[in-house]
């Protein structure tokens, strides 16, 4: 079953296994965008902010994402970029504790580390970002730690932290838990409420298919909504932005975490992407992801003994991507793309594949195995084929 | 002459005098967006970051905006929202001075005040936001002031600060000058380099016509490029983001001020909007703006004695908008919209009109005068006609 393949315009002639970096174009998106541009921006112009519901989109989109991450209505706000959302969530969490240490791991996405370090430097006064190896996180949860800040699924190898256990461990030592769901939302069965997490952030351009650079989201546990600190208090987080008061007065609840004027065009594409998630059960997606991942690992290991599995072998410790190591990974990746199998390279030696059962199935997996086998057995890679390495995670 | 009327799809049957809030749809934008969605996102998918030039858009778009604000190539970066850009610019400016006071005025857009206050609270250590009346700014430039932070053109009444004189006065007292160009870029003849300004930020959804919530921009004087402090050090401001280093190492120059992954769809619309600015001389736009504004003021004052001019009478002290005061301004505004003349209301008593000679001329001005005359002379307003007041500035 690939319940939603028709909901996407997949790149012609490809097995697209890079939806963990950029999800494909939803079939509904071009017409939706045309309508928003011509009938809303073009006809309503400035009145679209009310008449077309633009002003509420950060909240309505948040409510569409909520069921995929175990959140309730009124708990998720969409907009800005993930780096900004991470900054806000961490600053809000730190406002709830007197402790100065933020604990994270070296498998975290670098932008999270950069933003956290930037925030803690700005706060000064003994604040410290403590970075340990992923497997050392639980042991490093001392009583100095105010906030445990982790990305649930590692962007390179797909290692998945145990969100429930680590959140509980953090709470046991009096720390708050902030989760980055960049590689989780739409990928694995996240249950923020069930885990008792405090804050979460994520992006929508990977498994949610919102488009290149689509807006980010922020979730705060309802128990914190009464005292949400917005460290970036832009005007749309104000209780009455159009009263243009000189002093900031935060809007109640998650709306108080809004910052600037949101891109309606970016949100229109995301809204079309969310149509494809209607009626989808994340437990089924997770089951299909594991089935396809196991098939992929078994097939590649049988055909390509030179590739070393970098992802955890235990499916319970894996997100929805599979990575292999090889010194020539960059060239291997390009040789695969030339054969219509799109994964991506991550320095220094990883080739990475996203498993997205919303729109792929065994056919793509088997095609990828066959292409890898052909490239590896024939040593067909050629590292001069492409000049640039960059692709957005 | 309206050199670019054909470059826009103006709302049917309207005199649109609200381009200072949201610019109209560029005629080229829907096709551009269709192409970016289908041929780039749809076909190239993740490889679009390089093959379609997505990754460089914040810089290429910055270079397109630069000539309109008196900036050079490599000096402007596009992305994020204006509130975020203001935060970054102010934090960068404060890094260049030991002084703790930021001077601004009460005519500044509230989000600038909120963000500045948020930043200064976070910095602590005696930092202070000092808010004076617009006409008191020059006199308040004491040697305590580290940064003069102003919006050049007041969002409500269009009062225009003398950027060159105030920048010079700031420098004379040892302060830096940070300008918000939200109501200036594409509206008046800005000359950042000529004025010797230090930092500037602005939005692109007003006079630049980039679309609802289009991305913001940030400019830094080249003399500061060697020591630009990015207080929101997201991964795309890193010198080598795809090396995924654990420590932030800023990219050289204005690129170091990038934060998160930019919305390519929002940028595609802005790119189409910038086509309309090709070959446009801001001095000509300014001359046409003043001619139309004078005609509008004279016509309204002759026909509507109950309306009081709120904007400065001296054209040299005015941006590209004209506002009038009346206790029933909200209802008057709605009655005008019902007659196809779109301005907007600003609390408590302003009706505001944007003058955008890129796509309007005497015909719209005369139609607006006639509609105002009809509404005011017949007392035809009805304040129950519309339930909501909000429209984005």
PDB file of C-alpha atoms in Angstrom, chain A residues 9 12 73 130 153 196-197 202 224 232 243 251 300 354 360 371:
ATOM      1  CA  UNK A   9       4.373  14.747  -8.469  1.00  0.00           C
ATOM      2  CA  UNK A  12      10.325  11.787 -13.513  1.00  0.00           C
ATOM      3  CA  UNK A  73      -5.090  21.780  18.952  1.00  0.00           C
ATOM      4  CA  UNK A 130      27.429  20.819  27.405  1.00  0.00           C
ATOM      5  CA  UNK A 153      16.563  11.405  15.029  1.00  0.00           C
ATOM      6  CA  UNK A 196       5.504  14.455  28.736  1.00  0.00           C
ATOM      7  CA  UNK A 197       7.942  16.605  26.742  1.00  0.00           C
ATOM      8  CA  UNK A 202      10.641  21.017  13.781  1.00  0.00           C
ATOM      9  CA  UNK A 224       3.675  25.899  30.134  1.00  0.00           C
ATOM     10  CA  UNK A 232      11.985  37.183  20.147  1.00  0.00           C
ATOM     11  CA  UNK A 243      -3.430  48.326  18.646  1.00  0.00           C
ATOM     12  CA  UNK A 251      -0.803  36.995  23.304  1.00  0.00           C
ATOM     13  CA  UNK A 300      22.281  -3.788   0.304  1.00  0.00           C
ATOM     14  CA  UNK A 354      15.233   8.535   3.329  1.00  0.00           C
ATOM     15  CA  UNK A 360       7.407   5.104  -2.077  1.00  0.00           C
ATOM     16  CA  UNK A 371      21.585   0.459  -8.530  1.00  0.00           C
TER      17      UNK A 371
END
